[in-house]
Amino acid sequence: MEASAPGAAPQREEASCSSWAAGGANKNLSIMSAESVEIDDALYSRQRYVLGDTAMQKMAKSHVFLSGMGGLGLEIAKNLVLAGIKALTIHDTEKCQTWDLGTNFFLCEDDVVNRRNRAEAVLQHIAELNPYVHVTSSSVLLNETTDLSFLDKYQCVVLTEIKLPLQKKINNFCHSQCPPIKFISTDIHGIWSRLFCDFGDEFEVSDTTGEEPKEIFISNITQANPGIVTCLENHPHKLETGQFLTFREVNGMTGLNGSTQQITVVSPFSFSIGDTTELEPYLHGGIAVQVKTPKTFCFEPLETQIKHPKCLIADFSKPEASLQIHTAMLALDQFQENYNRKPNIGCQEDSEELLKLATSISETLEEKPEVNADIVHWLSWTAQGFLPPLAAAVGGVASQEVLKAITGKFSPLCQWLYIEAGDIVKSLDKIECEEFLPRGDRYDALRACIGDTLCQKLQKLNIFLVGCGAIGCEMLKNFALLGVGTGKEKGMVTVTDPDLIEKSNLNRQFLFRPHHIQKPKSYTAADATLKINPQLKIDAHLNKVCPATEAIYSDEFYTKQDIIITALDNVEARRYVDSRCLANLRPLLDSGTMGTKGHTEVIVPHLTESYNSHKIQTGHSLEGCFQVIKLLSRRPRNWSQCVELARLKFEKYFNHKALQLLHCFPLDTRLKDGSLFWQSPKRPPSPIKFDLNEPLHFSFLLNAAKLYAAVYCIPFTEEDLSADALLNILSEVKIQEFKPSNKVVQTDETARKPDHVPISNEDERNAVFQLEKAISSNKATTSDLQMAVLSFEKDDEHNGHIDFITAASNLRAKMYSIEPADRFKTKRIAGKIIPAIATSTAAVSGLVALEMIKVAGDYPFEAYKNCFLNLAIPIIVFTETSEVKRTEIRNGISFTIWDRWTIHGKEDFTLLDFINAVKEKYGIEPTMVVQGVKMLYVPVMPGHAKRLKLTMHKLVKPSTEKKYVDLTVSFAPDTDGDEDLPGPPVRYYFSHDTD
């Protein structure tokens, strides 16, 4: 890293890998040439699954110029360096102020005291995010007289905090270059944001969506002009007119195979292609595969686009808003030109002046939009402020656009995007000017947006953050900038995550550095967050949040939390947290990402719907006993037997199974309707003959043997793994010839194996007999029973796990003439690796934090928004949350999922007392009382009438420390024969003095 003037050419330098050595080997990286850079998979694996290697190579050669190191510029810089571009120049002429501490997460008090230049102050912190990126800084004045020729060294220029006339000048320069320099400008003014892109007259995109090409199974093709292709029943093609498909495995109309056809959609299950009248009649089968073709996007310069903006609409409930905000922001640009300042906070005169400018500018635009006085008013009121979560959201989107600009991967934004947080100010309790005025602390920028009262509410929040991965790190940053959990008397952030830091985390989880690898995520993130805001109170844990930790995360713990936020990949874990929030009436903010896709969901007690909790019942069988006997009888005793077992498995799975299937269903087998059994989508298998010289065969044999050796604790040497050693062992292995079996083969694709197969007495006796036989023949000694549990580990390059799965899956693919998957793709699928990139993570976390502000302010239902985004397309959709449904019982008595009735009893409180208490308090008499799966009272059950006289203590049998029990009640139906009416959960307290 170094400081340089804007005119200095970015210097290419060899990646400095020394700082990574402490955190893990960099064997996967080597700088090969200026044209080709081998990608460090240990660092970039999750991102590679999003962008692909071609895009990653282009990024590794790209230079970006970024002006403005305020909160928004820093967000963009962070995301670009994490992504792994070649070089970044950060530019700023401003000095650090106290104000910046609440917007810029890499600045500290010392930077403010010494009045350091903002770019120089953050330079080292940005460079530390990724040593493979060359970061330089510049503080040279950038104005109307600056010679812009220095920009021709960059592939993309990004401007923040630059006045509109200078934006136009720089954009015109970039647009006029050959090839054009990609141009992006973006700004945040209070609770309003603007993003503009111009990638030149013709910008070619190689892959507009990043999705896998669609495969369509064909059921019929007509001989016509045009020919109509029909898909398999109940399998819609989901194609669009104008797309291209290539055909293969078509029987009869073989002339289509290998050809590429442009299609026209006829219906969800059919599409037309070219003239098929001269082709042979269609018989059966066939697969159509989508062909990805480049698409060209045309951009207009900023000066032209201002007059007739093309906007991406994010909130379809108010489609006119984008143009109204566009007009208001142009008025703000003009205001700054006229007065060399932004409107003063709460100044009515400035607000009226801005409204006049907006009205005038509206007339100059092609669509002449209606001016929205509310938008203009709140823009004037908050323009001096800065909302950090909005910066995170917009910064994530803007960063993705930079990556599109330099890679040609994914559809670019054409050409404007406006994201706003107007819902925050509309529901404020206090809107006096004094609420928004600065007080000389780090929260002044935030205070100018949401007022001091709401700032104090944020500071007093108790937050429980579950998960400290990519979204968790971003959320902690948002907390620090917002002052969450900094209150003197109340306020605390509790974060928990059981995981340790891995090298692959460093690509997205920006609070971690190489020297943190193998340290706990939660502790490390907590320490890093305190460097952003030392006032934060944070309590870091290493626990999973699950039933096993309910003693720690008890109901009492949950009720002390104001908001729970999940930052988890695991769906089951999220459902569990949801159920605890529902039980304890706590707000929950949930989010997640998958590559460029992301979602946020707001769950507020009594206002919105929640998730349902599910119970899984498990049964018992003797299956485990039979497996133990099988393992004992087939246990290898040495390395040679491990190899032999692997060879036998190869013959079984890739030869004999295919022969058996063809024995049961020969190639000429026909169904009742006369059609061939083996036709698309069914494929006949081709038996594979083992050949040690085939790399796939060798890999299966070697890695299967290694896995058997590991399971059975059998040692082996490097010499044992050689081809010659394996060949010597195989020469002694006897392979039995295939003998057909009469066993019925299941061909019904919808048939499911029963969860629990009944075990007969004969089966049980047979299991015991075989076990006794194994013991008497000394096949169940201590050494025989010694086995190691192998936990699947995708990131160990030497354990053979991924290599075995790659070989086995590709052998099966070859057996059925299916396209094979390389090791990289296999690792993603088998390892359940979730593709991830910092851009979508940052955007999602920002949107969650915006909703958190609303929850802290106790906003009404209408204020909350869920969001779905896909930055690749791009699409950002805000929707209203799902309003909670109310269930009617009878006579006006109703409840929602959030309602919980309460009854306080005492030691001699009987079941009848409980039923009467419910009737007296809630106006309806329960006819059934259930505790979990235990039926306490069901009138039709024998002996249950006598239970009415028993005490609740005797029926429930609580432990001494238990203060209450949650019961389920139901009520008699209105009509005999109908099902009982459901009721809300009832919490019964064992004494009057508990609550």
mmCIF file with all atom_site columns, C-alpha atoms in Angstrom, residues 125-273:
data_model
loop_
_atom_site.group_PDB
_atom_site.id
_atom_site.type_symbol
_atom_site.label_atom_id
_atom_site.label_alt_id
_atom_site.label_comp_id
_atom_site.label_asym_id
_atom_site.label_entity_id
_atom_site.label_seq_id
_atom_site.pdbx_PDB_ins_code
_atom_site.Cartn_x
_atom_site.Cartn_y
_atom_site.Cartn_z
_atom_site.occupancy
_atom_site.B_iso_or_equiv
_atom_site.pdbx_formal_charge
_atom_site.auth_seq_id
_atom_site.auth_comp_id
_atom_site.auth_asym_id
_atom_site.auth_atom_id
_atom_site.pdbx_PDB_model_num
ATOM 1   C CA . HIS A 1 125 ? -7.137  -1.005  7.334   1.00 0.00 ? 125 HIS A CA 1
ATOM 2   C CA . ILE A 1 126 ? -8.468  -1.491  3.802   1.00 0.00 ? 126 ILE A CA 1
ATOM 3   C CA . ALA A 1 127 ? -5.206  -3.039  2.593   1.00 0.00 ? 127 ALA A CA 1
ATOM 4   C CA . GLU A 1 128 ? -5.219  -5.531  5.477   1.00 0.00 ? 128 GLU A CA 1
ATOM 5   C CA . LEU A 1 129 ? -8.495  -6.991  4.194   1.00 0.00 ? 129 LEU A CA 1
ATOM 6   C CA . ASN A 1 130 ? -6.706  -8.734  1.324   1.00 0.00 ? 130 ASN A CA 1
ATOM 7   C CA . PRO A 1 131 ? -2.927  -8.662  0.729   1.00 0.00 ? 131 PRO A CA 1
ATOM 8   C CA . TYR A 1 132 ? -3.509  -9.808  -2.864  1.00 0.00 ? 132 TYR A CA 1
ATOM 9   C CA . VAL A 1 133 ? -5.005  -6.369  -3.639  1.00 0.00 ? 133 VAL A CA 1
ATOM 10  C CA . HIS A 1 134 ? -2.679  -3.391  -4.183  1.00 0.00 ? 134 HIS A CA 1
ATOM 11  C CA . VAL A 1 135 ? -4.267  -0.395  -2.404  1.00 0.00 ? 135 VAL A CA 1
ATOM 12  C CA . THR A 1 136 ? -3.046  3.179   -2.822  1.00 0.00 ? 136 THR A CA 1
ATOM 13  C CA . SER A 1 137 ? -4.412  6.505   -1.607  1.00 0.00 ? 137 SER A CA 1
ATOM 14  C CA . SER A 1 138 ? -4.628  9.980   -3.093  1.00 0.00 ? 138 SER A CA 1
ATOM 15  C CA . SER A 1 139 ? -5.531  13.346  -1.585  1.00 0.00 ? 139 SER A CA 1
ATOM 16  C CA . VAL A 1 140 ? -4.956  15.599  -4.592  1.00 0.00 ? 140 VAL A CA 1
ATOM 17  C CA . LEU A 1 141 ? -7.723  18.109  -5.332  1.00 0.00 ? 141 LEU A CA 1
ATOM 18  C CA . LEU A 1 142 ? -10.241 16.844  -7.877  1.00 0.00 ? 142 LEU A CA 1
ATOM 19  C CA . ASN A 1 143 ? -12.221 19.681  -9.472  1.00 0.00 ? 143 ASN A CA 1
ATOM 20  C CA . GLU A 1 144 ? -13.410 21.222  -12.746 1.00 0.00 ? 144 GLU A CA 1
ATOM 21  C CA . THR A 1 145 ? -9.831  22.118  -13.798 1.00 0.00 ? 145 THR A CA 1
ATOM 22  C CA . THR A 1 146 ? -8.237  18.743  -13.047 1.00 0.00 ? 146 THR A CA 1
ATOM 23  C CA . ASP A 1 147 ? -6.653  16.952  -16.010 1.00 0.00 ? 147 ASP A CA 1
ATOM 24  C CA . LEU A 1 148 ? -8.605  13.709  -16.136 1.00 0.00 ? 148 LEU A CA 1
ATOM 25  C CA . SER A 1 149 ? -6.153  11.809  -18.351 1.00 0.00 ? 149 SER A CA 1
ATOM 26  C CA . PHE A 1 150 ? -4.859  9.954   -15.275 1.00 0.00 ? 150 PHE A CA 1
ATOM 27  C CA . LEU A 1 151 ? -8.151  8.010   -15.224 1.00 0.00 ? 151 LEU A CA 1
ATOM 28  C CA . ASP A 1 152 ? -7.332  6.113   -18.433 1.00 0.00 ? 152 ASP A CA 1
ATOM 29  C CA . LYS A 1 153 ? -5.285  3.704   -16.320 1.00 0.00 ? 153 LYS A CA 1
ATOM 30  C CA . TYR A 1 154 ? -8.463  2.403   -14.667 1.00 0.00 ? 154 TYR A CA 1
ATOM 31  C CA . GLN A 1 155 ? -11.160 0.019   -15.866 1.00 0.00 ? 155 GLN A CA 1
ATOM 32  C CA . CYS A 1 156 ? -13.784 1.539   -13.567 1.00 0.00 ? 156 CYS A CA 1
ATOM 33  C CA . VAL A 1 157 ? -14.252 4.889   -11.808 1.00 0.00 ? 157 VAL A CA 1
ATOM 34  C CA . VAL A 1 158 ? -16.542 5.184   -8.782  1.00 0.00 ? 158 VAL A CA 1
ATOM 35  C CA . LEU A 1 159 ? -17.537 8.571   -7.363  1.00 0.00 ? 159 LEU A CA 1
ATOM 36  C CA . THR A 1 160 ? -19.098 9.371   -3.993  1.00 0.00 ? 160 THR A CA 1
ATOM 37  C CA . GLU A 1 161 ? -19.540 12.802  -2.370  1.00 0.00 ? 161 GLU A CA 1
ATOM 38  C CA . ILE A 1 162 ? -18.813 14.575  -5.691  1.00 0.00 ? 162 ILE A CA 1
ATOM 39  C CA . LYS A 1 163 ? -21.001 17.477  -6.872  1.00 0.00 ? 163 LYS A CA 1
ATOM 40  C CA . LEU A 1 164 ? -23.127 16.873  -9.957  1.00 0.00 ? 164 LEU A CA 1
ATOM 41  C CA . PRO A 1 165 ? -21.261 19.176  -12.449 1.00 0.00 ? 165 PRO A CA 1
ATOM 42  C CA . LEU A 1 166 ? -17.984 17.397  -11.722 1.00 0.00 ? 166 LEU A CA 1
ATOM 43  C CA . GLN A 1 167 ? -19.747 14.030  -11.961 1.00 0.00 ? 167 GLN A CA 1
ATOM 44  C CA . LYS A 1 168 ? -20.923 15.005  -15.450 1.00 0.00 ? 168 LYS A CA 1
ATOM 45  C CA . LYS A 1 169 ? -17.444 16.052  -16.529 1.00 0.00 ? 169 LYS A CA 1
ATOM 46  C CA . ILE A 1 170 ? -15.798 12.854  -15.290 1.00 0.00 ? 170 ILE A CA 1
ATOM 47  C CA . ASN A 1 171 ? -18.589 10.740  -16.786 1.00 0.00 ? 171 ASN A CA 1
ATOM 48  C CA . ASN A 1 172 ? -18.218 12.394  -20.189 1.00 0.00 ? 172 ASN A CA 1
ATOM 49  C CA . PHE A 1 173 ? -14.478 11.686  -20.105 1.00 0.00 ? 173 PHE A CA 1
ATOM 50  C CA . CYS A 1 174 ? -15.014 8.043   -19.164 1.00 0.00 ? 174 CYS A CA 1
ATOM 51  C CA . HIS A 1 175 ? -17.774 7.530   -21.750 1.00 0.00 ? 175 HIS A CA 1
ATOM 52  C CA . SER A 1 176 ? -15.611 8.986   -24.549 1.00 0.00 ? 176 SER A CA 1
ATOM 53  C CA . GLN A 1 177 ? -12.680 6.628   -24.034 1.00 0.00 ? 177 GLN A CA 1
ATOM 54  C CA . CYS A 1 178 ? -12.123 3.604   -26.266 1.00 0.00 ? 178 CYS A CA 1
ATOM 55  C CA . PRO A 1 179 ? -12.943 1.247   -24.715 1.00 0.00 ? 179 PRO A CA 1
ATOM 56  C CA . PRO A 1 180 ? -15.045 3.341   -22.340 1.00 0.00 ? 180 PRO A CA 1
ATOM 57  C CA . ILE A 1 181 ? -14.071 3.489   -18.687 1.00 0.00 ? 181 ILE A CA 1
ATOM 58  C CA . LYS A 1 182 ? -16.980 2.125   -16.696 1.00 0.00 ? 182 LYS A CA 1
ATOM 59  C CA . PHE A 1 183 ? -18.503 4.881   -14.553 1.00 0.00 ? 183 PHE A CA 1
ATOM 60  C CA . ILE A 1 184 ? -20.506 4.627   -11.320 1.00 0.00 ? 184 ILE A CA 1
ATOM 61  C CA . SER A 1 185 ? -21.662 7.448   -9.071  1.00 0.00 ? 185 SER A CA 1
ATOM 62  C CA . THR A 1 186 ? -23.540 6.985   -5.828  1.00 0.00 ? 186 THR A CA 1
ATOM 63  C CA . ASP A 1 187 ? -24.475 9.099   -2.835  1.00 0.00 ? 187 ASP A CA 1
ATOM 64  C CA . ILE A 1 188 ? -26.414 9.059   0.391   1.00 0.00 ? 188 ILE A CA 1
ATOM 65  C CA . HIS A 1 189 ? -28.171 12.160  1.666   1.00 0.00 ? 189 HIS A CA 1
ATOM 66  C CA . GLY A 1 190 ? -29.775 11.403  4.994   1.00 0.00 ? 190 GLY A CA 1
ATOM 67  C CA . ILE A 1 191 ? -32.379 8.695   4.458   1.00 0.00 ? 191 ILE A CA 1
ATOM 68  C CA . TRP A 1 192 ? -32.191 8.876   0.650   1.00 0.00 ? 192 TRP A CA 1
ATOM 69  C CA . SER A 1 193 ? -29.734 7.232   -1.730  1.00 0.00 ? 193 SER A CA 1
ATOM 70  C CA . ARG A 1 194 ? -28.898 7.390   -5.429  1.00 0.00 ? 194 ARG A CA 1
ATOM 71  C CA . LEU A 1 195 ? -26.909 5.042   -7.670  1.00 0.00 ? 195 LEU A CA 1
ATOM 72  C CA . PHE A 1 196 ? -26.078 5.617   -11.347 1.00 0.00 ? 196 PHE A CA 1
ATOM 73  C CA . CYS A 1 197 ? -24.206 3.401   -13.832 1.00 0.00 ? 197 CYS A CA 1
ATOM 74  C CA . ASP A 1 198 ? -22.789 4.087   -17.307 1.00 0.00 ? 198 ASP A CA 1
ATOM 75  C CA . PHE A 1 199 ? -20.771 1.277   -18.908 1.00 0.00 ? 199 PHE A CA 1
ATOM 76  C CA . GLY A 1 200 ? -20.593 2.751   -22.421 1.00 0.00 ? 200 GLY A CA 1
ATOM 77  C CA . ASP A 1 201 ? -22.574 2.636   -25.657 1.00 0.00 ? 201 ASP A CA 1
ATOM 78  C CA . GLU A 1 202 ? -22.223 -1.141  -26.003 1.00 0.00 ? 202 GLU A CA 1
ATOM 79  C CA . PHE A 1 203 ? -21.468 -3.291  -22.971 1.00 0.00 ? 203 PHE A CA 1
ATOM 80  C CA . GLU A 1 204 ? -21.369 -7.036  -23.595 1.00 0.00 ? 204 GLU A CA 1
ATOM 81  C CA . VAL A 1 205 ? -22.380 -9.423  -20.817 1.00 0.00 ? 205 VAL A CA 1
ATOM 82  C CA . SER A 1 206 ? -21.315 -13.054 -21.132 1.00 0.00 ? 206 SER A CA 1
ATOM 83  C CA . ASP A 1 207 ? -23.790 -14.432 -18.579 1.00 0.00 ? 207 ASP A CA 1
ATOM 84  C CA . THR A 1 208 ? -26.794 -12.338 -17.580 1.00 0.00 ? 208 THR A CA 1
ATOM 85  C CA . THR A 1 209 ? -28.008 -14.424 -14.642 1.00 0.00 ? 209 THR A CA 1
ATOM 86  C CA . GLY A 1 210 ? -25.280 -16.744 -13.393 1.00 0.00 ? 210 GLY A CA 1
ATOM 87  C CA . GLU A 1 211 ? -27.808 -19.573 -13.171 1.00 0.00 ? 211 GLU A CA 1
ATOM 88  C CA . GLU A 1 212 ? -27.067 -23.103 -14.419 1.00 0.00 ? 212 GLU A CA 1
ATOM 89  C CA . PRO A 1 213 ? -28.368 -23.671 -17.991 1.00 0.00 ? 213 PRO A CA 1
ATOM 90  C CA . LYS A 1 214 ? -31.862 -25.164 -17.958 1.00 0.00 ? 214 LYS A CA 1
ATOM 91  C CA . GLU A 1 215 ? -32.369 -28.746 -19.158 1.00 0.00 ? 215 GLU A CA 1
ATOM 92  C CA . ILE A 1 216 ? -35.765 -29.684 -20.569 1.00 0.00 ? 216 ILE A CA 1
ATOM 93  C CA . PHE A 1 217 ? -36.874 -33.299 -21.066 1.00 0.00 ? 217 PHE A CA 1
ATOM 94  C CA . ILE A 1 218 ? -38.878 -33.698 -24.251 1.00 0.00 ? 218 ILE A CA 1
ATOM 95  C CA . SER A 1 219 ? -42.041 -35.777 -24.688 1.00 0.00 ? 219 SER A CA 1
ATOM 96  C CA . ASN A 1 220 ? -42.944 -34.835 -28.274 1.00 0.00 ? 220 ASN A CA 1
ATOM 97  C CA . ILE A 1 221 ? -41.832 -32.803 -31.324 1.00 0.00 ? 221 ILE A CA 1
ATOM 98  C CA . THR A 1 222 ? -44.209 -32.177 -34.242 1.00 0.00 ? 222 THR A CA 1
ATOM 99  C CA . GLN A 1 223 ? -43.267 -32.349 -37.937 1.00 0.00 ? 223 GLN A CA 1
ATOM 100 C CA . ALA A 1 224 ? -44.375 -28.845 -38.819 1.00 0.00 ? 224 ALA A CA 1
ATOM 101 C CA . ASN A 1 225 ? -43.247 -25.322 -39.623 1.00 0.00 ? 225 ASN A CA 1
ATOM 102 C CA . PRO A 1 226 ? -42.565 -24.307 -36.972 1.00 0.00 ? 226 PRO A CA 1
ATOM 103 C CA . GLY A 1 227 ? -42.103 -27.520 -35.039 1.00 0.00 ? 227 GLY A CA 1
ATOM 104 C CA . ILE A 1 228 ? -43.695 -27.589 -31.595 1.00 0.00 ? 228 ILE A CA 1
ATOM 105 C CA . VAL A 1 229 ? -41.672 -29.114 -28.766 1.00 0.00 ? 229 VAL A CA 1
ATOM 106 C CA . THR A 1 230 ? -43.630 -30.397 -25.757 1.00 0.00 ? 230 THR A CA 1
ATOM 107 C CA . CYS A 1 231 ? -42.046 -31.002 -22.350 1.00 0.00 ? 231 CYS A CA 1
ATOM 108 C CA . LEU A 1 232 ? -42.692 -33.898 -20.033 1.00 0.00 ? 232 LEU A CA 1
ATOM 109 C CA . GLU A 1 233 ? -45.979 -33.656 -18.160 1.00 0.00 ? 233 GLU A CA 1
ATOM 110 C CA . ASN A 1 234 ? -45.865 -31.422 -15.063 1.00 0.00 ? 234 ASN A CA 1
ATOM 111 C CA . HIS A 1 235 ? -42.393 -30.123 -15.957 1.00 0.00 ? 235 HIS A CA 1
ATOM 112 C CA . PRO A 1 236 ? -42.748 -26.486 -17.161 1.00 0.00 ? 236 PRO A CA 1
ATOM 113 C CA . HIS A 1 237 ? -39.795 -25.269 -19.211 1.00 0.00 ? 237 HIS A CA 1
ATOM 114 C CA . LYS A 1 238 ? -39.558 -21.755 -17.673 1.00 0.00 ? 238 LYS A CA 1
ATOM 115 C CA . LEU A 1 239 ? -37.963 -20.402 -20.844 1.00 0.00 ? 239 LEU A CA 1
ATOM 116 C CA . GLU A 1 240 ? -38.359 -17.039 -22.564 1.00 0.00 ? 240 GLU A CA 1
ATOM 117 C CA . THR A 1 241 ? -38.953 -16.239 -26.222 1.00 0.00 ? 241 THR A CA 1
ATOM 118 C CA . GLY A 1 242 ? -35.694 -15.510 -28.021 1.00 0.00 ? 242 GLY A CA 1
ATOM 119 C CA . GLN A 1 243 ? -33.554 -17.878 -26.015 1.00 0.00 ? 243 GLN A CA 1
ATOM 120 C CA . PHE A 1 244 ? -31.463 -20.568 -27.701 1.00 0.00 ? 244 PHE A CA 1
ATOM 121 C CA . LEU A 1 245 ? -31.484 -24.309 -27.037 1.00 0.00 ? 245 LEU A CA 1
ATOM 122 C CA . THR A 1 246 ? -29.296 -27.154 -28.238 1.00 0.00 ? 246 THR A CA 1
ATOM 123 C CA . PHE A 1 247 ? -30.711 -30.666 -28.614 1.00 0.00 ? 247 PHE A CA 1
ATOM 124 C CA . ARG A 1 248 ? -29.328 -34.099 -27.810 1.00 0.00 ? 248 ARG A CA 1
ATOM 125 C CA . GLU A 1 249 ? -30.497 -37.705 -27.393 1.00 0.00 ? 249 GLU A CA 1
ATOM 126 C CA . VAL A 1 250 ? -33.548 -37.201 -29.620 1.00 0.00 ? 250 VAL A CA 1
ATOM 127 C CA . ASN A 1 251 ? -34.688 -40.514 -31.131 1.00 0.00 ? 251 ASN A CA 1
ATOM 128 C CA . GLY A 1 252 ? -36.274 -40.505 -34.572 1.00 0.00 ? 252 GLY A CA 1
ATOM 129 C CA . MET A 1 253 ? -35.865 -36.817 -35.368 1.00 0.00 ? 253 MET A CA 1
ATOM 130 C CA . THR A 1 254 ? -32.080 -37.226 -35.046 1.00 0.00 ? 254 THR A CA 1
ATOM 131 C CA . GLY A 1 255 ? -31.377 -34.254 -37.315 1.00 0.00 ? 255 GLY A CA 1
ATOM 132 C CA . LEU A 1 256 ? -32.056 -32.004 -34.332 1.00 0.00 ? 256 LEU A CA 1
ATOM 133 C CA . ASN A 1 257 ? -29.254 -33.521 -32.271 1.00 0.00 ? 257 ASN A CA 1
ATOM 134 C CA . GLY A 1 258 ? -26.342 -31.118 -31.981 1.00 0.00 ? 258 GLY A CA 1
ATOM 135 C CA . SER A 1 259 ? -28.302 -28.255 -33.542 1.00 0.00 ? 259 SER A CA 1
ATOM 136 C CA . THR A 1 260 ? -29.019 -24.920 -31.883 1.00 0.00 ? 260 THR A CA 1
ATOM 137 C CA . GLN A 1 261 ? -32.508 -23.451 -32.224 1.00 0.00 ? 261 GLN A CA 1
ATOM 138 C CA . GLN A 1 262 ? -34.020 -20.132 -31.207 1.00 0.00 ? 262 GLN A CA 1
ATOM 139 C CA . ILE A 1 263 ? -37.346 -20.677 -29.499 1.00 0.00 ? 263 ILE A CA 1
ATOM 140 C CA . THR A 1 264 ? -40.715 -18.967 -29.200 1.00 0.00 ? 264 THR A CA 1
ATOM 141 C CA . VAL A 1 265 ? -42.733 -19.781 -26.093 1.00 0.00 ? 265 VAL A CA 1
ATOM 142 C CA . VAL A 1 266 ? -46.157 -21.278 -26.909 1.00 0.00 ? 266 VAL A CA 1
ATOM 143 C CA . SER A 1 267 ? -47.245 -22.312 -23.404 1.00 0.00 ? 267 SER A CA 1
ATOM 144 C CA . PRO A 1 268 ? -45.610 -23.144 -20.063 1.00 0.00 ? 268 PRO A CA 1
ATOM 145 C CA . PHE A 1 269 ? -45.096 -26.698 -21.385 1.00 0.00 ? 269 PHE A CA 1
ATOM 146 C CA . SER A 1 270 ? -44.294 -26.110 -25.056 1.00 0.00 ? 270 SER A CA 1
ATOM 147 C CA . PHE A 1 271 ? -42.297 -23.907 -27.420 1.00 0.00 ? 271 PHE A CA 1
ATOM 148 C CA . SER A 1 272 ? -41.732 -23.662 -31.166 1.00 0.00 ? 272 SER A CA 1
ATOM 149 C CA . ILE A 1 273 ? -38.462 -24.037 -33.077 1.00 0.00 ? 273 ILE A CA 1
#
